[in-house]
Coordinates of C-alpha atoms in Angstrom, one line a residue:
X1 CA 0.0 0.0 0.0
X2 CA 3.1 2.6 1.1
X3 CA 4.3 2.1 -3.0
X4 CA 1.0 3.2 -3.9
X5 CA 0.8 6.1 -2.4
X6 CA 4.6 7.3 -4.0
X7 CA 3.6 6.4 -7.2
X8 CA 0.1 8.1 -7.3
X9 CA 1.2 11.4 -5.9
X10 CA 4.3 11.8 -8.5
X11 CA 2.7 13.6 -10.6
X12 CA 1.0 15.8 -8.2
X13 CA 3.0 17.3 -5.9
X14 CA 1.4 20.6 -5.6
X15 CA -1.8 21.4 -5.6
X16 CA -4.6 24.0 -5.4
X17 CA -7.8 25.0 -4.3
X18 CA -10.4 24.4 -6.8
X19 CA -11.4 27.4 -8.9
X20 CA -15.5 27.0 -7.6
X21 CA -14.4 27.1 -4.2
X22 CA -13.0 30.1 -1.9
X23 CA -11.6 27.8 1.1
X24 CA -12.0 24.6 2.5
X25 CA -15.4 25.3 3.8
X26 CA -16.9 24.7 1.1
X27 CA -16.0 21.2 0.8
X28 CA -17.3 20.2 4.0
X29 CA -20.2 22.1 2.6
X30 CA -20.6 19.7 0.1
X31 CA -21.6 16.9 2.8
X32 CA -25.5 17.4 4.2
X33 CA -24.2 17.9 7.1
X34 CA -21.5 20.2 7.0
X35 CA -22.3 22.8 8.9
X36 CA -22.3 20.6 11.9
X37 CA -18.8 19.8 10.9
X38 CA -17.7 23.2 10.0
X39 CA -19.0 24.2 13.9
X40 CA -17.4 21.0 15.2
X41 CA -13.7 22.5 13.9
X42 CA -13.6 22.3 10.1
X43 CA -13.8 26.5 9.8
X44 CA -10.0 26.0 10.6
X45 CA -9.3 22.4 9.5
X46 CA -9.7 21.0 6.0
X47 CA -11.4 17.7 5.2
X48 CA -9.8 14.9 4.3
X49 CA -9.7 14.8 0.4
X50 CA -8.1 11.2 0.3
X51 CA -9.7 7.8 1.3
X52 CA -7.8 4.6 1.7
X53 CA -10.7 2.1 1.4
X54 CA -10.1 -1.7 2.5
X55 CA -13.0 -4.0 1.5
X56 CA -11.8 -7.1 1.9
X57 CA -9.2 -9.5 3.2
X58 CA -10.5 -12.1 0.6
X59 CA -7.9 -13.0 -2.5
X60 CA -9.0 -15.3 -5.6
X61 CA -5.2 -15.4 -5.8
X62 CA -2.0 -16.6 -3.2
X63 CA 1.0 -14.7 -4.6
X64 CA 4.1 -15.8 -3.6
X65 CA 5.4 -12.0 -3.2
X66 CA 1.9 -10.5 -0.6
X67 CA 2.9 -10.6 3.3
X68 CA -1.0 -10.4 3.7
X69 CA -2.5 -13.2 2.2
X70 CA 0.6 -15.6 3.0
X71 CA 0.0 -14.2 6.4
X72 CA -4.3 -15.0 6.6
X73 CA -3.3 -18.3 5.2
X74 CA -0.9 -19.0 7.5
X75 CA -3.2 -18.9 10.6
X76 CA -6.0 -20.4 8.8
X77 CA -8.0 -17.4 8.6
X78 CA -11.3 -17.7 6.8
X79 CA -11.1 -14.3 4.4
X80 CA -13.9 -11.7 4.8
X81 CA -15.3 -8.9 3.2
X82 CA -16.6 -5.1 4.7
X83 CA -20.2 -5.4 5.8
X84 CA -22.7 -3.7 3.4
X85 CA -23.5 -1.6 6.8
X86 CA -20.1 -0.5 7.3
X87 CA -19.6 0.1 3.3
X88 CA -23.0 2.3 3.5
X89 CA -21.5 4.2 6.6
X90 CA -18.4 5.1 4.6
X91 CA -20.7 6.5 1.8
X92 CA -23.0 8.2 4.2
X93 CA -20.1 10.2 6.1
X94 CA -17.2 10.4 4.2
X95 CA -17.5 10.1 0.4
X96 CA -19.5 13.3 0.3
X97 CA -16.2 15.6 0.6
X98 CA -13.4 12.5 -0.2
X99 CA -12.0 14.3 -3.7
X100 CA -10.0 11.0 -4.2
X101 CA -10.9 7.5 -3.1
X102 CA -8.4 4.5 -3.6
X103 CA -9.6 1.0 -3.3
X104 CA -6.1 -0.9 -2.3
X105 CA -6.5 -3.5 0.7
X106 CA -5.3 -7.0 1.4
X107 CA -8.1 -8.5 -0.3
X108 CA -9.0 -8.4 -4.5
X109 CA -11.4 -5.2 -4.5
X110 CA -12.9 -7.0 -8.0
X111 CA -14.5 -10.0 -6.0
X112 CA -16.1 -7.7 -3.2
X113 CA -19.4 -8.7 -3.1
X114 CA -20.3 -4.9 -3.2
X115 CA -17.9 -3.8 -5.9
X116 CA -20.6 -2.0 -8.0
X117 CA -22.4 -0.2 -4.8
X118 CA -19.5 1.5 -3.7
X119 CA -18.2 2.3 -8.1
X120 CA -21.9 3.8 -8.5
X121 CA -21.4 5.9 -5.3
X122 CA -17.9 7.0 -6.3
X123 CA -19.4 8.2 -9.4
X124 CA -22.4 9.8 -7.3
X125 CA -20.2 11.7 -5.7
X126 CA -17.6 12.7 -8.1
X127 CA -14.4 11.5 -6.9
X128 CA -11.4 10.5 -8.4
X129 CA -10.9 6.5 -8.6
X130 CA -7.7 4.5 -7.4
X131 CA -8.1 0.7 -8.0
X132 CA -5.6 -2.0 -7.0
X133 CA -6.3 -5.4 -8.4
X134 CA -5.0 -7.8 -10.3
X135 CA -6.7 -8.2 -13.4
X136 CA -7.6 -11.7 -13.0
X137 CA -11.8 -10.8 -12.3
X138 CA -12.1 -8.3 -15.1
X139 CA -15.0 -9.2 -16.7
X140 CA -17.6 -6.9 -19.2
X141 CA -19.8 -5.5 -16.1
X142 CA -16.7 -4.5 -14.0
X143 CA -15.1 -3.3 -17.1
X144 CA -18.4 -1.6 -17.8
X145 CA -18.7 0.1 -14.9
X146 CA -14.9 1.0 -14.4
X147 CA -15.0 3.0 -17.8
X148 CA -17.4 5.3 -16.2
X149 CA -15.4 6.4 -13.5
X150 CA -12.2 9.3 -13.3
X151 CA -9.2 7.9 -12.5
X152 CA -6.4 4.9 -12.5
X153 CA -6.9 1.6 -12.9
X154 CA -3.3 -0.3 -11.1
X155 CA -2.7 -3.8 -12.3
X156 CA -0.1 -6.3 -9.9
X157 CA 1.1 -7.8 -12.9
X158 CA 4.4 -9.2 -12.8
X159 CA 5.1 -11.2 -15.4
X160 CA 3.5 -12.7 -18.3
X161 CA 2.3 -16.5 -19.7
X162 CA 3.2 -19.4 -17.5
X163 CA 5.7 -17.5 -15.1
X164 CA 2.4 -15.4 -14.2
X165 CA 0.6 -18.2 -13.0
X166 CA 3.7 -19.3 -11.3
X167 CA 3.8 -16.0 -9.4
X168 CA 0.2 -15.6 -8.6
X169 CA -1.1 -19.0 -7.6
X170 CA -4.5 -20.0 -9.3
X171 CA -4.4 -17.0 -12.0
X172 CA -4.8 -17.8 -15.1
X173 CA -2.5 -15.2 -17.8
X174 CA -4.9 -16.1 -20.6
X175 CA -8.0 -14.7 -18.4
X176 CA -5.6 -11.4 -17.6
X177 CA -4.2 -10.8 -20.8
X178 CA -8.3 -10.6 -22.6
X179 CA -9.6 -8.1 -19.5
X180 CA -6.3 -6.0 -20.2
X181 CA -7.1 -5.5 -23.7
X182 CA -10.7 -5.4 -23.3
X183 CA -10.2 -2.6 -20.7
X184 CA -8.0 -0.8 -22.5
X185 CA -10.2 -1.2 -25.7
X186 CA -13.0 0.3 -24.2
X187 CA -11.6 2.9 -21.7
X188 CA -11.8 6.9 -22.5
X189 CA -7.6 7.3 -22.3
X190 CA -8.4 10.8 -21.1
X191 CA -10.6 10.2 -18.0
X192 CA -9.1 6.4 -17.0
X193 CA -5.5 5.7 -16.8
X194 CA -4.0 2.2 -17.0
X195 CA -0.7 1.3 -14.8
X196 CA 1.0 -2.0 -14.0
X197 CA 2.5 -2.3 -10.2
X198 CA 5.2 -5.4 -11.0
X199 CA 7.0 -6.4 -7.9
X200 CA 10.4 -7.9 -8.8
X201 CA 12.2 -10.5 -6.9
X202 CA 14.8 -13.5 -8.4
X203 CA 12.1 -15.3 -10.2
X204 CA 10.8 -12.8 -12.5
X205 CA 14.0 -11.0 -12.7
X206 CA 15.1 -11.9 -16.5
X207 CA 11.5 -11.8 -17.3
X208 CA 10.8 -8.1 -16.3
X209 CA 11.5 -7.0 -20.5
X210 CA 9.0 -9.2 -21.8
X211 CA 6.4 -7.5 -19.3
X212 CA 7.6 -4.3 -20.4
X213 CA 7.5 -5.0 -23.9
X214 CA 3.6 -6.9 -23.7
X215 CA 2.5 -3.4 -21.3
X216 CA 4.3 -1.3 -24.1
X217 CA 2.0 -3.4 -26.5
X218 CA -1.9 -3.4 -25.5
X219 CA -1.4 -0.3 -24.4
X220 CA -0.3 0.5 -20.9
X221 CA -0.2 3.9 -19.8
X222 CA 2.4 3.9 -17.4
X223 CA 4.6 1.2 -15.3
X224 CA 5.3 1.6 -11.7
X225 CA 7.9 -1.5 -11.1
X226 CA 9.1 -1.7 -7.4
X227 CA 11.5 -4.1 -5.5
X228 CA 10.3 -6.8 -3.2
X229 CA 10.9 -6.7 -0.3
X230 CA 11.3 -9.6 2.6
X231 CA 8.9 -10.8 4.7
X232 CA 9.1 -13.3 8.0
X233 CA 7.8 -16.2 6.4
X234 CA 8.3 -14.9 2.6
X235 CA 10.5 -17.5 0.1
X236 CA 11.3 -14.8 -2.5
X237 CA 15.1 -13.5 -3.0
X238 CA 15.8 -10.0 -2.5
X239 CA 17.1 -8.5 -6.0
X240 CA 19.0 -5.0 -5.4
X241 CA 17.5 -1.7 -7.1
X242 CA 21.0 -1.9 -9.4
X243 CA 20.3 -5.4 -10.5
X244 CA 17.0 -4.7 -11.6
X245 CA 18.4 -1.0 -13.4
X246 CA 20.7 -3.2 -15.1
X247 CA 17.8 -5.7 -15.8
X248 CA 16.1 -3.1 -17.5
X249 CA 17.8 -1.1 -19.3
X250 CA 18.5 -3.2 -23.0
X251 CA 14.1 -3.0 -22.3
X252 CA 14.2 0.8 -21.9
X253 CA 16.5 1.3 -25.2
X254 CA 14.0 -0.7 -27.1
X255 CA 11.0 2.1 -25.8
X256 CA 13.1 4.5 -27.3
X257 CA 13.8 3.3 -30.1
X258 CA 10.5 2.6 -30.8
X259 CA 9.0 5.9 -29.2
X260 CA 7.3 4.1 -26.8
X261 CA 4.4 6.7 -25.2
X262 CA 4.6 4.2 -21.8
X263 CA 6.1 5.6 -18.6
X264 CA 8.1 3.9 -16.9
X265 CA 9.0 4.3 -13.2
X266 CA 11.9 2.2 -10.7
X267 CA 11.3 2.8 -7.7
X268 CA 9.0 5.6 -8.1
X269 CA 11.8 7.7 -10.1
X270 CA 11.6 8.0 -13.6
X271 CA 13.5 6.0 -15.8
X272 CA 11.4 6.2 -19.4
X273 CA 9.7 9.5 -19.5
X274 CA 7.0 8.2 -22.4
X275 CA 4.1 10.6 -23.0
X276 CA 1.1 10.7 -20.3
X277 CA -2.2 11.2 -21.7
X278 CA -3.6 14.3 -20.6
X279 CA -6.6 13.4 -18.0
X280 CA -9.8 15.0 -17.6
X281 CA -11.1 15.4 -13.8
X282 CA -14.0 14.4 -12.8
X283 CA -16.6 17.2 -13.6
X284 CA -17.7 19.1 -10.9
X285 CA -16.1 21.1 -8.3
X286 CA -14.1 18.2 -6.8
X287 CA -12.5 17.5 -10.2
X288 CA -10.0 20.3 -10.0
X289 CA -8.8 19.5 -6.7
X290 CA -5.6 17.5 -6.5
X291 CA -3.9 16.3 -3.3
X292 CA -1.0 18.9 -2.5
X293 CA 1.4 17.2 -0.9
X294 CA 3.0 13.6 -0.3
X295 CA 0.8 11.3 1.6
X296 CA 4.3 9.8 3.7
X297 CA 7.3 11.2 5.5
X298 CA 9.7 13.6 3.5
X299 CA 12.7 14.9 4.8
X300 CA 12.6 19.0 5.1
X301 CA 15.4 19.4 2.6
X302 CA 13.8 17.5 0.0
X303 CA 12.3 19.6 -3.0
X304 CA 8.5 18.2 -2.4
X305 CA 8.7 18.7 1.6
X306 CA 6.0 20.7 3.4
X307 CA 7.3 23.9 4.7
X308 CA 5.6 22.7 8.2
X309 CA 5.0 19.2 8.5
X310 CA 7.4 16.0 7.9
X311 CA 4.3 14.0 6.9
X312 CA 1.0 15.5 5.5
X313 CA -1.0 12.0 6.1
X314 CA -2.8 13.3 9.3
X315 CA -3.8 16.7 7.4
X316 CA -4.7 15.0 4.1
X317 CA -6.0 11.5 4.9
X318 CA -8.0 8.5 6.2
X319 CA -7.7 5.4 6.0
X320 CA -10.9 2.7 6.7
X321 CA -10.1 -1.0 7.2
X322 CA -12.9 -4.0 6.3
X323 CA -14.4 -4.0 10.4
X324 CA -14.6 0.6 9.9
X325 CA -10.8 1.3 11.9
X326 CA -9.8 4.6 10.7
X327 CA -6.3 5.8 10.9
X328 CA -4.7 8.5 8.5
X329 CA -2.8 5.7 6.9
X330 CA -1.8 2.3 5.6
X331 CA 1.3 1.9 8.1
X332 CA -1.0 2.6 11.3
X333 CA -4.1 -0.1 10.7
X334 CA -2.8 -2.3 13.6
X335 CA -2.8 0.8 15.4
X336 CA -6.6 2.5 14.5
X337 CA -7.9 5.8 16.4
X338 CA -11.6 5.1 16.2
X339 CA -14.4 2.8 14.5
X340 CA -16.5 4.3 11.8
X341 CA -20.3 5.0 12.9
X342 CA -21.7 8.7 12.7
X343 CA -20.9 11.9 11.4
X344 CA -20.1 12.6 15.2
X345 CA -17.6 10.1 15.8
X346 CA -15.9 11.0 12.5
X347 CA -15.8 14.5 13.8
X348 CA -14.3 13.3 17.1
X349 CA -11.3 11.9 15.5
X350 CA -11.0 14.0 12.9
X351 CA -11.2 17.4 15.5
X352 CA -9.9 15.2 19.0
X353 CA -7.3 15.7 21.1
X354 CA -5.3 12.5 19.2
X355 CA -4.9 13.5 15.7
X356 CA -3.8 16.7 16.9
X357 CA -1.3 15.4 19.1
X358 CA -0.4 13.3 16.3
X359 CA -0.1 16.6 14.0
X360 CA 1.9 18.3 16.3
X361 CA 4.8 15.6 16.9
X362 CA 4.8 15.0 12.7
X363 CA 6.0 18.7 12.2
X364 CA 10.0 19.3 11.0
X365 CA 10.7 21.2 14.2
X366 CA 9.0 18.9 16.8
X367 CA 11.2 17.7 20.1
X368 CA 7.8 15.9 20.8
X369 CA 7.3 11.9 21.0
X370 CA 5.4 10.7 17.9
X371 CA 2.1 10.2 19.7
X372 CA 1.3 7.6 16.7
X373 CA 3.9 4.2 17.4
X374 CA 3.6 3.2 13.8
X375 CA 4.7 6.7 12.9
X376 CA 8.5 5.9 13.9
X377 CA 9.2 2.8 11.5
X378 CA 7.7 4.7 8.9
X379 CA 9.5 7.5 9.1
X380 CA 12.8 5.5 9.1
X381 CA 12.1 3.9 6.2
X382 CA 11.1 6.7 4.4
X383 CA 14.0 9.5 5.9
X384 CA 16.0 7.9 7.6
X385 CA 15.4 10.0 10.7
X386 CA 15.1 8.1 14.0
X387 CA 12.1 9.5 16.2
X388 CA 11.0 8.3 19.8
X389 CA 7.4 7.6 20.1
X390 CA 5.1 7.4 23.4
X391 CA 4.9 3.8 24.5
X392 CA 1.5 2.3 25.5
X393 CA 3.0 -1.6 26.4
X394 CA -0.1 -2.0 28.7
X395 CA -2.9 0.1 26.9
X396 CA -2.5 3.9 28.3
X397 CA 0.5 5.8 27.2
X398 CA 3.4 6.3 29.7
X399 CA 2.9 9.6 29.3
X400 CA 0.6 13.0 28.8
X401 CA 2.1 13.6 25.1
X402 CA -0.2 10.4 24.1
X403 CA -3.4 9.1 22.8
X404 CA -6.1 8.3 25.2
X405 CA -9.6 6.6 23.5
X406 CA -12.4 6.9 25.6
X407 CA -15.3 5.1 24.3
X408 CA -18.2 2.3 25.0
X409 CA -18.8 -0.3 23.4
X410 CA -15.1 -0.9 22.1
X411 CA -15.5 -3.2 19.0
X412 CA -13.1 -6.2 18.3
X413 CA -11.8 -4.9 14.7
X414 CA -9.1 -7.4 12.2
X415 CA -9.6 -10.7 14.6
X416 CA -7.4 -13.2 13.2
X417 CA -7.1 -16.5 13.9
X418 CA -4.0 -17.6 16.6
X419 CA -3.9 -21.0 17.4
X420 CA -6.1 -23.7 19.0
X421 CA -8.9 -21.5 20.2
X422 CA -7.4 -18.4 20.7
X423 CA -7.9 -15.7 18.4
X424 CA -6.8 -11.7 18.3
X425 CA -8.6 -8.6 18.1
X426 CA -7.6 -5.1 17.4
X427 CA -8.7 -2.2 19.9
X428 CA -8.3 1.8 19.2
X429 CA -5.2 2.8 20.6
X430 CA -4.9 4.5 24.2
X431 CA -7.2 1.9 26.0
X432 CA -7.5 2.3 29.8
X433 CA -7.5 -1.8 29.8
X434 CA -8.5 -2.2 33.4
X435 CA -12.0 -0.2 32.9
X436 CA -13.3 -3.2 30.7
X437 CA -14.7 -6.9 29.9
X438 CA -15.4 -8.6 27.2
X439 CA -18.5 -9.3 25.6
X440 CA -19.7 -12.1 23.6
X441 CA -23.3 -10.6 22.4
X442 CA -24.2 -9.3 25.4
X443 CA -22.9 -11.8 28.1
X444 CA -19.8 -10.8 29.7
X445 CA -17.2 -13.4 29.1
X446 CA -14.6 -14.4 31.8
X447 CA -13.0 -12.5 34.5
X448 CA -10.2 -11.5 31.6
X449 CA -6.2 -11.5 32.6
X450 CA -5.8 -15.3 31.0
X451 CA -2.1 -15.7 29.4
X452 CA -2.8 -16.5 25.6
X453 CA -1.7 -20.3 25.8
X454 CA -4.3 -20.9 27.7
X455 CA -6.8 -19.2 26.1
X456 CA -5.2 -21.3 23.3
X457 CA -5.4 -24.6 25.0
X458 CA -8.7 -24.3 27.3
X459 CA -10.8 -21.7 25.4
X460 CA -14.6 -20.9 26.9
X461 CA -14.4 -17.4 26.9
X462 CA -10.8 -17.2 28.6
X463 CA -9.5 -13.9 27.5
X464 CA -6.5 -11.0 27.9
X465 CA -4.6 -8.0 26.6
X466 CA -1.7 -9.4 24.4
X467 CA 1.3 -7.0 25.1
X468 CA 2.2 -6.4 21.7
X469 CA 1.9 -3.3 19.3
X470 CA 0.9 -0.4 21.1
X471 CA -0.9 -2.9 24.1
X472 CA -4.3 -2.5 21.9
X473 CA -4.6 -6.2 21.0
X474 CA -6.9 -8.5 22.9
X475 CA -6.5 -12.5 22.6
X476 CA -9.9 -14.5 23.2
X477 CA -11.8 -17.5 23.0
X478 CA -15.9 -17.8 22.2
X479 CA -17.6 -18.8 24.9
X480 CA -18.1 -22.7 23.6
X481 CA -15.1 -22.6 21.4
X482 CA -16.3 -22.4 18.1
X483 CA -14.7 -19.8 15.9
X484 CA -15.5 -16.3 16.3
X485 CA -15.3 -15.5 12.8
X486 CA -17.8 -17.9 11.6
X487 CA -20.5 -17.7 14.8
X488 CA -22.1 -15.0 13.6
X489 CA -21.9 -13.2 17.6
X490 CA -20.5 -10.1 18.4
X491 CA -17.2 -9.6 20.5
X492 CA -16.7 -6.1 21.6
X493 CA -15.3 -4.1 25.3
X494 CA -17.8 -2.4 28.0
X495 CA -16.9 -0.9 31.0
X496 CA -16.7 -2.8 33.5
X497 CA -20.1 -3.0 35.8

């Protein structure tokens, strides 16, 4: 998701106010209520104009290169999809002043049971489509409906023929290689553009030229091609950037020589300038808006770099996991601030105390702990800066420059599946743990403080706060051991009584 958000933003690094509007009022204007929102603190503070959007952690495909899915499959998780009540909440509160949307999760957003509801809102409300997928499911009706909408259609293609279906377990090239074309048949070049996303490792190394070459072919608009990158229990070889440059570049001569109008990015630099179509917004007063800054850490002396802020994410945007976690980003879902519900608890994390402690320790001269734990890997990887960040080993933070939530009912959000019958659920961060139980639809399980192997071993309801992350993860059992993701019961925190 992080290479994503580089390669979307290149070509925007600035941006500007929309012509129609005079401030940022007037795009929280645009949602029924926005005065409500506008009184709640958005006179001073913009909305969000970019939404991450997870729908699923369900994959027709198990790629040998996706930490995710080897992950789910690993612990035996049965995949799931956002609930059409959480997907009509996201429409309901946020799409009315999101100016960009981008539909990139763990799962395939093409087999999301819902695909069309949330396209057909998108285009309701005028936004600017980013899609992830990877190209197996693109039949006429997605096709159909993806031709109507503004924006980029991102392909994980890595290689082509046999060495495709190698790559990407239970794809078949033959199905990809016909929705390709068809897509790019039918598509208006100057509303939807077409990328690949290749990740490269050892086994698709020699092979990156002839991807280049087919993408150069039916038509490709641009390629983003990006390193892989280890992963615990990952069997891919590392290749270096310089290997894969050298790789390349007999590919990149043969664009030129034959003018090639493809793009071609490493690494999110440019190494094949093509010729971009030019792209029409979407119509409407959300169309001219682009996002005006970098959605990730940048280092003050770079040449994009806010004049304020080392990272713009908290300013600029939200991110929405399958259970309704937001966050401001792709590297803090383990971490979320709040569950989606209302337009009031939206304002309460988008105007709280948290995000703006959050702000304040992401600017270029803060001394201040990053009051977001996720925020410090991050930042290393993308700067190489080291930052300290609060701590919160046992649900509070060990100090007043953190995040407190304060909320009941708590809902379980991301539970995986552990072992035997204990499985993990994800809690906003800043818990005061002690306050709470656990609930298994209605009934309060057991007394809580079990150590994990035993809720592992014993199950019935044993439960406890695993220590890990920023203390915001709870290990479980159901109160007759069957599986929490298949019982069809709630699991979610109340105070204690």
């Amino acid at each position: 998701m992080m290479t994503f958000k580089l390669a979307r933003t290149v070509e925007s690094k600035r941006g500007i106010m929309p012509k129609e509007f005079s401030s940022h009022q007037d795009l929280w204007r645009l949602h029924p209520q926005g005065e409500f929102l506008l009184a709640r603190g958005g006179e001073k503070i913009p909305p969000p104009p970019y939404l991450n959007l997870s729908l699923s952690y369900a994959c027709n495909l198990l790629c040998k290169i996706c930490p995710s899915q080897n992950w789910l499959q690993l612990g035996r998780t049965p995949r799931r999809y956002m609930s059409k009540e959480t997907l009509q909440n996201v429409i309901d509160v946020v799409l009315p002043f999101t100016t960009e949307i981008a539909l990139n999760s763990w799962g395939e957003p093409l087999i999301y049971p819902y695909f069309e509801d949330i396209l057909l809102a998108i285009r309701q409300h005028k936004c600017k489509l980013f899609v992830q997928t990877n190209a197996t499911r693109l039949d006429d009706r997605k096709i159909a409906l993806l031709c109507e909408t503004y924006g980029t259609v991102s392909m994980s293609i890595d290689a082509t023929g046999t060495l495709f279906e190698e790559l990407r377990r239970n794809g078949q090239w033959s199905d990809v290689d016909r929705g390709v074309r068809d897509l790019l048949a039918r598509r208006d070049p100057s509303r939807l553009a077409v990328q690949i996303s290749p990740t490269i490792s050892s086994s698709n190394l020699d092979s990156v030229g002839d991807l280049l070459l087919w993408a150069h072919e039916v038509g490709i608009d641009f390629a983003n091609i990006r390193l892989y990158q280890a992963f615990t229990f990952g069997t891919e070889a590392v290749v270096s950037k310089e290997q894969l440059a050298a790789a390349m570049a007999p590919v990149l001569k043969q664009l030129g020589a034959i003018n090639s109008r493809m793009r071609v990015y490493l690494s999110d630099e440019v190494v094949y300038p093509g010729q971009l179509p030019q792209h029409r917004p979407p119509p409407g007063p959300k169309g001219a808006a682009t996002l005006s800054h970098f959605l990730y850490p940048v280092s003050k002396d770079h040449a994009a770099a806010h004049p304020d802020n080392l990272c713009c994410a908290p300013h600029m945007g939200l991110d929405i996991g399958v259970d309704g976690q937001m966050t401001v980003c792709c590297w803090s879902q383990m971490t979320p601030f709040d569950m989606l519900g209302t337009v009031e608890n939206f304002a309460d994390f988008w105007f709280g105390n948290n995000i703006k402690a959050l702000r304040a320790s992401l600017r270029h001269e803060s001394t201040a702990r990053l009051a977001q734990p996720a925020c410090a890997i991050c930042i290393q990887t993308a700067t190489g800066q080291t930052r300290a960040a609060v701590a919160y080993a046992h649900g509070t933070p060990d100090g007043d420059d953190g995040m407190v939530f304060d909320r009941d009912p708590i809902p379980l959000s991301m539970i995986l599946h552990v072992e035997g019958h204990a499985y993990r659920g994800t809690l906003p961060i800043g818990i005061r743990r002690s306050e709470y139980a656990l609930v298994e639809d209605g009934t309060i399980l057991s007394a809580g403080g079990a150590i994990e192997a035993d809720t592992a071993s014993q199950g019935r309801g044993l439960w406890g706060y695993a220590d890990i992350d920023a203390g915001n993860t709870v290990h479980f059992s159901s109160s007759d051991n069957s599986n929490p993701l298949t019982n069809g019961r709630r699991y979610y925190l109340t105070r204690n009584p």
